[in-house]
PDB file of C-alpha atoms in Angstrom:
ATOM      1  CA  UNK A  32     -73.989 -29.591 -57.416  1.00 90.00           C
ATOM      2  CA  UNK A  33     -73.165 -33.182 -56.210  1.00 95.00           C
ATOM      3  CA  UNK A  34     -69.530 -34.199 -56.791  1.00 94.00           C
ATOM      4  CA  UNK A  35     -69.910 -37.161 -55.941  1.00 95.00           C
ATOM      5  CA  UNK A  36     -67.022 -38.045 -54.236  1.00 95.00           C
ATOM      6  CA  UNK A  37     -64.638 -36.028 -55.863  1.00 96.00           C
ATOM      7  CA  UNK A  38     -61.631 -33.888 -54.569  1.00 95.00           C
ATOM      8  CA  UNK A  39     -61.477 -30.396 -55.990  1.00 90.00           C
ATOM      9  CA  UNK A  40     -57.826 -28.757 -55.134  1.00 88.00           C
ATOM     10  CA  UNK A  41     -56.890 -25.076 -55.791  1.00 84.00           C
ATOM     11  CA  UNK A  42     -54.926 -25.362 -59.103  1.00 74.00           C
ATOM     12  CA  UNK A  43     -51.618 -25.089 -59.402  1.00 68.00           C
ATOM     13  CA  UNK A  44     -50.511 -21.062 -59.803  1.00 61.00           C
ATOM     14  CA  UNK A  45     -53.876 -20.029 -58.622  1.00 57.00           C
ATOM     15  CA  UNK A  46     -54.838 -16.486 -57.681  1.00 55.00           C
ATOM     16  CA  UNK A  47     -55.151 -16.762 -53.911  1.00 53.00           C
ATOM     17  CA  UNK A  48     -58.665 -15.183 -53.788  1.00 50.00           C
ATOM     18  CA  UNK A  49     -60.339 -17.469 -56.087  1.00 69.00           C
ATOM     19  CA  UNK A  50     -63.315 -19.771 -54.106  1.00 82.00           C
ATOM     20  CA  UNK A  51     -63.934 -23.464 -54.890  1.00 86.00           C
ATOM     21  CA  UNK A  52     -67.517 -21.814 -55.257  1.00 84.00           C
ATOM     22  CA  UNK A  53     -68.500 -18.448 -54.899  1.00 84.00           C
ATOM     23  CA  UNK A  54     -72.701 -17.747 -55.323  1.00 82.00           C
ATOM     24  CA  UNK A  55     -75.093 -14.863 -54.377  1.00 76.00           C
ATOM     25  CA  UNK A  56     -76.815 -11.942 -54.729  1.00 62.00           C
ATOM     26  CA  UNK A  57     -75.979  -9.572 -57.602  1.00 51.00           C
ATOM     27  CA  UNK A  58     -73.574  -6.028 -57.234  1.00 47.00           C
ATOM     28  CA  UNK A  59     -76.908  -4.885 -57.165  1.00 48.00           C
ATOM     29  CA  UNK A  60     -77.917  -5.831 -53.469  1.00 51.00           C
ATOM     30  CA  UNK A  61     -81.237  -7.510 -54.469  1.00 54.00           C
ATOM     31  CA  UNK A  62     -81.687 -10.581 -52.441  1.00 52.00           C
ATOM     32  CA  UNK A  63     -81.710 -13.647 -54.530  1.00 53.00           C
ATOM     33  CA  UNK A  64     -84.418 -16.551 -54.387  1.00 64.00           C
ATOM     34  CA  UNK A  65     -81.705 -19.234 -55.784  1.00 78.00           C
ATOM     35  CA  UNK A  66     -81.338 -22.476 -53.912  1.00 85.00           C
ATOM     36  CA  UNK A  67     -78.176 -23.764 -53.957  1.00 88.00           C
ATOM     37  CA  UNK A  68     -76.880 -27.260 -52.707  1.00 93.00           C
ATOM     38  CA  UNK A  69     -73.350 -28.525 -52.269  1.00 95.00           C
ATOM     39  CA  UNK A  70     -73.302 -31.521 -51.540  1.00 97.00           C
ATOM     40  CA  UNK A  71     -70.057 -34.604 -51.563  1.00 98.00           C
ATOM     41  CA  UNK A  72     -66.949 -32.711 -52.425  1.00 97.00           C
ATOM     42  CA  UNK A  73     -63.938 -33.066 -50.729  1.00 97.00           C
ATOM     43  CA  UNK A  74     -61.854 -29.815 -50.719  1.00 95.00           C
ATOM     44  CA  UNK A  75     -58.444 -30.563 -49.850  1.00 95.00           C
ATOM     45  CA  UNK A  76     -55.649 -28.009 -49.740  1.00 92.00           C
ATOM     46  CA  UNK A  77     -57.142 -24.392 -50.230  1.00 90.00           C
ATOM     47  CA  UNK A  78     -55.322 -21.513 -49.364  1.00 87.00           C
ATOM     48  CA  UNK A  79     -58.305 -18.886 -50.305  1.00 83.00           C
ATOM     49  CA  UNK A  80     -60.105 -16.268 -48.564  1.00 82.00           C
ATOM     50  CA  UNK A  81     -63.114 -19.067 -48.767  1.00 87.00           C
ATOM     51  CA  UNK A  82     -63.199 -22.553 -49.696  1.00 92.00           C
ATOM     52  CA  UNK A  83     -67.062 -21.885 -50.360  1.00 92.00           C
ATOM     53  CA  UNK A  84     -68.785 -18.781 -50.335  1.00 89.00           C
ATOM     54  CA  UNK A  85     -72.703 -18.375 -50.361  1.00 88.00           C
ATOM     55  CA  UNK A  86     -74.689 -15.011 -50.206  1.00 85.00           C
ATOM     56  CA  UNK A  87     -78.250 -14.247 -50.211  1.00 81.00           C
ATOM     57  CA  UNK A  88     -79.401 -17.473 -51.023  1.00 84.00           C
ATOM     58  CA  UNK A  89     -81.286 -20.494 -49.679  1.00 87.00           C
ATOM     59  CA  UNK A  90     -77.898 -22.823 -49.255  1.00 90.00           C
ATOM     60  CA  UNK A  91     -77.596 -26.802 -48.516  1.00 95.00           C
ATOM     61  CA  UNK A  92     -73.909 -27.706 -48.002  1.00 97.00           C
ATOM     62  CA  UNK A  93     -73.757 -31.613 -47.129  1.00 98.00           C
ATOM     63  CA  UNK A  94     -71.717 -34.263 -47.023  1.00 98.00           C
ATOM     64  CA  UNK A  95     -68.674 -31.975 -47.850  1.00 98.00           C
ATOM     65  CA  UNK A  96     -65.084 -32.504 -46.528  1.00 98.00           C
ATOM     66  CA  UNK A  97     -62.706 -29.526 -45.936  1.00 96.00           C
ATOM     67  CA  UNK A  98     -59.423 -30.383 -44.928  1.00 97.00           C
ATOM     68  CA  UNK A  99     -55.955 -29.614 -44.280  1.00 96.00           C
ATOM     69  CA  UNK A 100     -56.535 -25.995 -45.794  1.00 93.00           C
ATOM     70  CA  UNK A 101     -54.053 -23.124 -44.738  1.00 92.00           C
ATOM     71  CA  UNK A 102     -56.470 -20.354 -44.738  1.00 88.00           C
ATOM     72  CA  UNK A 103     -54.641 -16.679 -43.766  1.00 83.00           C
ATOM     73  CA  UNK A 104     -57.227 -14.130 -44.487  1.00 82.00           C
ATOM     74  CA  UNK A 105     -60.822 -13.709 -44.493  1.00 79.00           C
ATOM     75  CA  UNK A 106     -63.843 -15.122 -42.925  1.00 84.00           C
ATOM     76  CA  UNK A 107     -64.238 -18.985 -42.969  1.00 89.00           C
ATOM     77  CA  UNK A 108     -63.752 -21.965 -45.378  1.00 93.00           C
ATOM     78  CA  UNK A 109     -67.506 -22.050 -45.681  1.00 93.00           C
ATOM     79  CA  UNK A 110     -68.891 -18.369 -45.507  1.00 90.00           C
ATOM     80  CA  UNK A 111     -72.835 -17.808 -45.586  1.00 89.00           C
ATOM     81  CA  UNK A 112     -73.877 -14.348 -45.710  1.00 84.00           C
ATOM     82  CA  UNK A 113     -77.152 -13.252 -44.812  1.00 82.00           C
ATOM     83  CA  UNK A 114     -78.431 -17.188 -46.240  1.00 84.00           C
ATOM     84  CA  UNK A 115     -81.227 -19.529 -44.667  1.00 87.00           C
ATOM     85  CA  UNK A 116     -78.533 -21.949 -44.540  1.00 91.00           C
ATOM     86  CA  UNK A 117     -78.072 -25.935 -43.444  1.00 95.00           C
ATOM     87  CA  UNK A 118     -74.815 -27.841 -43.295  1.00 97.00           C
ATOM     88  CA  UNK A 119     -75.429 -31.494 -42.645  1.00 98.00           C
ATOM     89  CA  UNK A 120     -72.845 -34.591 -42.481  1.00 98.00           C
ATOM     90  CA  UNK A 121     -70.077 -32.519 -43.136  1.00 98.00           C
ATOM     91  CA  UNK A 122     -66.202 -32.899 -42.119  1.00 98.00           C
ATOM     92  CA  UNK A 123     -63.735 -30.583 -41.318  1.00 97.00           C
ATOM     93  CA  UNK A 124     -60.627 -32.190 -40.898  1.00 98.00           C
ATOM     94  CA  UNK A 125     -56.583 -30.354 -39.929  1.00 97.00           C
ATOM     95  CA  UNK A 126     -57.294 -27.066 -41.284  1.00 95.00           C
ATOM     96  CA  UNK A 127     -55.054 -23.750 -40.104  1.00 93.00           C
ATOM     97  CA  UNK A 128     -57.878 -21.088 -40.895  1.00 90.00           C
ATOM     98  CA  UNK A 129     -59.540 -18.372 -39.489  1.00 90.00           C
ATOM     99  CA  UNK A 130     -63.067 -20.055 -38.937  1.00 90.00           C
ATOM    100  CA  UNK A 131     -64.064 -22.955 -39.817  1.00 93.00           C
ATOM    101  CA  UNK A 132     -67.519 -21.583 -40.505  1.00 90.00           C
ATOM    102  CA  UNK A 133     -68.722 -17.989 -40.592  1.00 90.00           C
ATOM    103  CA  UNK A 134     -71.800 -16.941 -40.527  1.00 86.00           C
ATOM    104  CA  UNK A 135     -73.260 -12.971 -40.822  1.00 83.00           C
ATOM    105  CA  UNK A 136     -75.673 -11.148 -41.674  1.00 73.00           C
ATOM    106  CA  UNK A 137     -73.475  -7.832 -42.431  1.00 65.00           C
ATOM    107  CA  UNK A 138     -75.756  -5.772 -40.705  1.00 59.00           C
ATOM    108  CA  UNK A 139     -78.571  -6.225 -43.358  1.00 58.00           C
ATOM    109  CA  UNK A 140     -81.098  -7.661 -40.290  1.00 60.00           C
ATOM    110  CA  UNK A 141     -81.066 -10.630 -42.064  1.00 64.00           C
ATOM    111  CA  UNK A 142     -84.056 -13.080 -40.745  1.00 75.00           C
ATOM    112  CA  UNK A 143     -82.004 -16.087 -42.406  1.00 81.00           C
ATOM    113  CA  UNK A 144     -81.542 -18.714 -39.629  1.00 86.00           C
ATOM    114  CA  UNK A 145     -78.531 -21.758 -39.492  1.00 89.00           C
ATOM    115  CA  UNK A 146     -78.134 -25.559 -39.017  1.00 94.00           C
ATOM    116  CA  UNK A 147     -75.558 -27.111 -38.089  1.00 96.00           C
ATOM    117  CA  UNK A 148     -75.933 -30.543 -37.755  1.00 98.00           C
ATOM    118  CA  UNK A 149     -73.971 -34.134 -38.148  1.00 98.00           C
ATOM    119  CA  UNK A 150     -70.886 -32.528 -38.637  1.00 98.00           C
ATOM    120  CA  UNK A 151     -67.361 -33.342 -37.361  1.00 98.00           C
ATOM    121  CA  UNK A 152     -64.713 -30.796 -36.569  1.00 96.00           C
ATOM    122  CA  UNK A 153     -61.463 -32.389 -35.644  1.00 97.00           C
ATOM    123  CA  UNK A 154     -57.916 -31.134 -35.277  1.00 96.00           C
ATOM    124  CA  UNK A 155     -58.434 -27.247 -36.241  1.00 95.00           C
ATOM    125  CA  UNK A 156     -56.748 -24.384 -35.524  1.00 93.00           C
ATOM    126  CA  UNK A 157     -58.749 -20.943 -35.665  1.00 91.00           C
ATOM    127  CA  UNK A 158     -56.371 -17.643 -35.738  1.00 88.00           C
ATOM    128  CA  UNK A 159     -59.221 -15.302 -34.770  1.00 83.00           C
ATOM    129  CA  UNK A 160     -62.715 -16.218 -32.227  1.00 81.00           C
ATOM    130  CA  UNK A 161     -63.759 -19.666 -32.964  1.00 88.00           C
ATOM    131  CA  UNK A 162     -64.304 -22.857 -35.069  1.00 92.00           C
ATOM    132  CA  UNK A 163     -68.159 -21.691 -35.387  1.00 90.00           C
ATOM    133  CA  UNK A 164     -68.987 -18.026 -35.673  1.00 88.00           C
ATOM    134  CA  UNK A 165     -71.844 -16.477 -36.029  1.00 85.00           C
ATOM    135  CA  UNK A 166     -72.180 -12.780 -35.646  1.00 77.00           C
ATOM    136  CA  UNK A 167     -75.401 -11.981 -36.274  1.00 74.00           C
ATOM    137  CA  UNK A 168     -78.996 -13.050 -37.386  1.00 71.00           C
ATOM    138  CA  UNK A 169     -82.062 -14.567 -35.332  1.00 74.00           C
ATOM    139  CA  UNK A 170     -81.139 -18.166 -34.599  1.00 84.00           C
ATOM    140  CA  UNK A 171     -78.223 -20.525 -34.739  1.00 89.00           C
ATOM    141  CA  UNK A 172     -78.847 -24.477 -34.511  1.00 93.00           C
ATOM    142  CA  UNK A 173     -75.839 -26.785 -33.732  1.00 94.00           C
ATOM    143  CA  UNK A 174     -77.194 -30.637 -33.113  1.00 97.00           C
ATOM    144  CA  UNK A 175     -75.573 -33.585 -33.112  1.00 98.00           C
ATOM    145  CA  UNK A 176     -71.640 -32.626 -33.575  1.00 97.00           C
ATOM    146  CA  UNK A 177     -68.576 -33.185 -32.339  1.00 97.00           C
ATOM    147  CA  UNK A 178     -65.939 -30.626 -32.110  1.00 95.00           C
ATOM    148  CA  UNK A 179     -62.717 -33.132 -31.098  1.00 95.00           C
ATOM    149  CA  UNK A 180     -59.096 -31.652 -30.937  1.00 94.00           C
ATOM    150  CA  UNK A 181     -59.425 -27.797 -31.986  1.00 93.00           C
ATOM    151  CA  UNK A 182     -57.436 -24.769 -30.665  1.00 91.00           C
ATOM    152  CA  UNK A 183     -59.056 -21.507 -30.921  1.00 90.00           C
ATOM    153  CA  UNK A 184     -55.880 -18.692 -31.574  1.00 86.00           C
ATOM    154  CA  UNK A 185     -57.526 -15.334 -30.081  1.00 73.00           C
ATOM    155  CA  UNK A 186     -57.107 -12.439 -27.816  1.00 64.00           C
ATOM    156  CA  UNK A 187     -60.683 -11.392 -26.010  1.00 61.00           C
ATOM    157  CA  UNK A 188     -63.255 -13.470 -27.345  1.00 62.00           C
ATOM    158  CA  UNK A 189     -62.176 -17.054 -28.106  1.00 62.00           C
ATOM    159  CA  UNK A 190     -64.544 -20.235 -28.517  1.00 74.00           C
ATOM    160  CA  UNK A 191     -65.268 -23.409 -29.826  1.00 86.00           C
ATOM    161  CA  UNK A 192     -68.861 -21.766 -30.697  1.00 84.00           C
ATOM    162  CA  UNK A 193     -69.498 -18.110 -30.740  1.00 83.00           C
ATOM    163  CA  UNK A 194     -73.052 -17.033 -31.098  1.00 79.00           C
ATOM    164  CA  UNK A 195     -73.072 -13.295 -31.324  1.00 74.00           C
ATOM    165  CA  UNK A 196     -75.852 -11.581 -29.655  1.00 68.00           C
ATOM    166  CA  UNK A 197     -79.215 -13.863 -30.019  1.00 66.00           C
ATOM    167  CA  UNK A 198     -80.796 -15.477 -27.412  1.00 70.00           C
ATOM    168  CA  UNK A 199     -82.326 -17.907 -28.989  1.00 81.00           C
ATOM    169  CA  UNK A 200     -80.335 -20.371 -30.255  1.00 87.00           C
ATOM    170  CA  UNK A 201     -79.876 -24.040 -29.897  1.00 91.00           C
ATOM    171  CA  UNK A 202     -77.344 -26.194 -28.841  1.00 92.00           C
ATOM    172  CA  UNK A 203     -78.199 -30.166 -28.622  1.00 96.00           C
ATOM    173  CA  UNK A 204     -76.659 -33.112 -28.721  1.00 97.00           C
ATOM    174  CA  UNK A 205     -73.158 -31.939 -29.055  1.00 95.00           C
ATOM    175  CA  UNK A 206     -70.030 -33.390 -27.840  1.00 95.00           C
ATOM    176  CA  UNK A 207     -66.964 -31.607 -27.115  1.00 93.00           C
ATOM    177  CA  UNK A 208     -63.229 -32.551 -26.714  1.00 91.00           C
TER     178      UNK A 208
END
């Protein structure tokens, strides 16, 4: 899906739990083998449970723009369950929400690894751990980011980036303000 440029808002009346875009794997629990890309939308204003939601798929999300969402409830503006997953040159900009990303495996041992890379996180607030999450799965990548500005709302564990459990993941090239 490119959008070339365009701004998708939540429309007006909306059900709050409604996604931008919400793809994966079937009531069924198979895995699916779709490949899905995202790629220059700007989603401005969401209120949702998820901006963007992928599960159990191979997912590209890049050159996307979240911004000043209000997010009260559930897991991140992007979610990616249990997905071999890259976001690349992607902004997110004033949001109140309770990750910016989230990433998990939901206890499925997922082998799915994530990329993070080129992005820009600027002027967030996180309610609950931290602007990147990731609870589980074998390997986070985070290269060549900037995290400028954010404020992590949390009692225990509270972070810019929170990695869960692995031990081999990769931070590079990252700078942090």
């Amino acid at each position: 899906i490119d959008g070339n440029g365009k701004t998708i808002k939540p429309a007006v009346g909306s059900i709050e739990a409604n996604s931008a875009f919400n793809f994966g794997q079937g009531n069924d629990g198979t895995v699916a083998t779709r490949i899905y890309t995202i790629k220059n939308i700007v989603f401005d204003g969401w209120t949702t449970d998820h901006v963007v939601r992928l599960q159990g798929v191979n997912a590209t999300v890049e050159g996307c723009t979240f911004q000043n969402c209000n997010q009260a409830d559930g897991l991140g503006l992007l979610t990616l369950t249990s997905c071999e997953s890259n976001v690349k040159d992607c902004d997110f900009l004033n949001n109140t929400c309770v990750k910016a990303i989230d990433i998990n495996s939901w206890g499925d041992n997922s082998e799915k690894n994530a990329t993070i890379e080129e992005c820009v996180f600027d002027n967030n607030e996180c309610n609950t751990t931290a602007v990147i999450y990731r609870a589980d799965g074998p390997k986070l990548v985070v290269k060549d980011s900037k995290f400028l500005n954010n404020k992590v709302n949390a009692t225990g564990n509270a972070a810019t980036l929170y990695a869960g459990w692995a031990t081999n993941d990769e931070i590079t090239g990252c700078y942090f303000s």
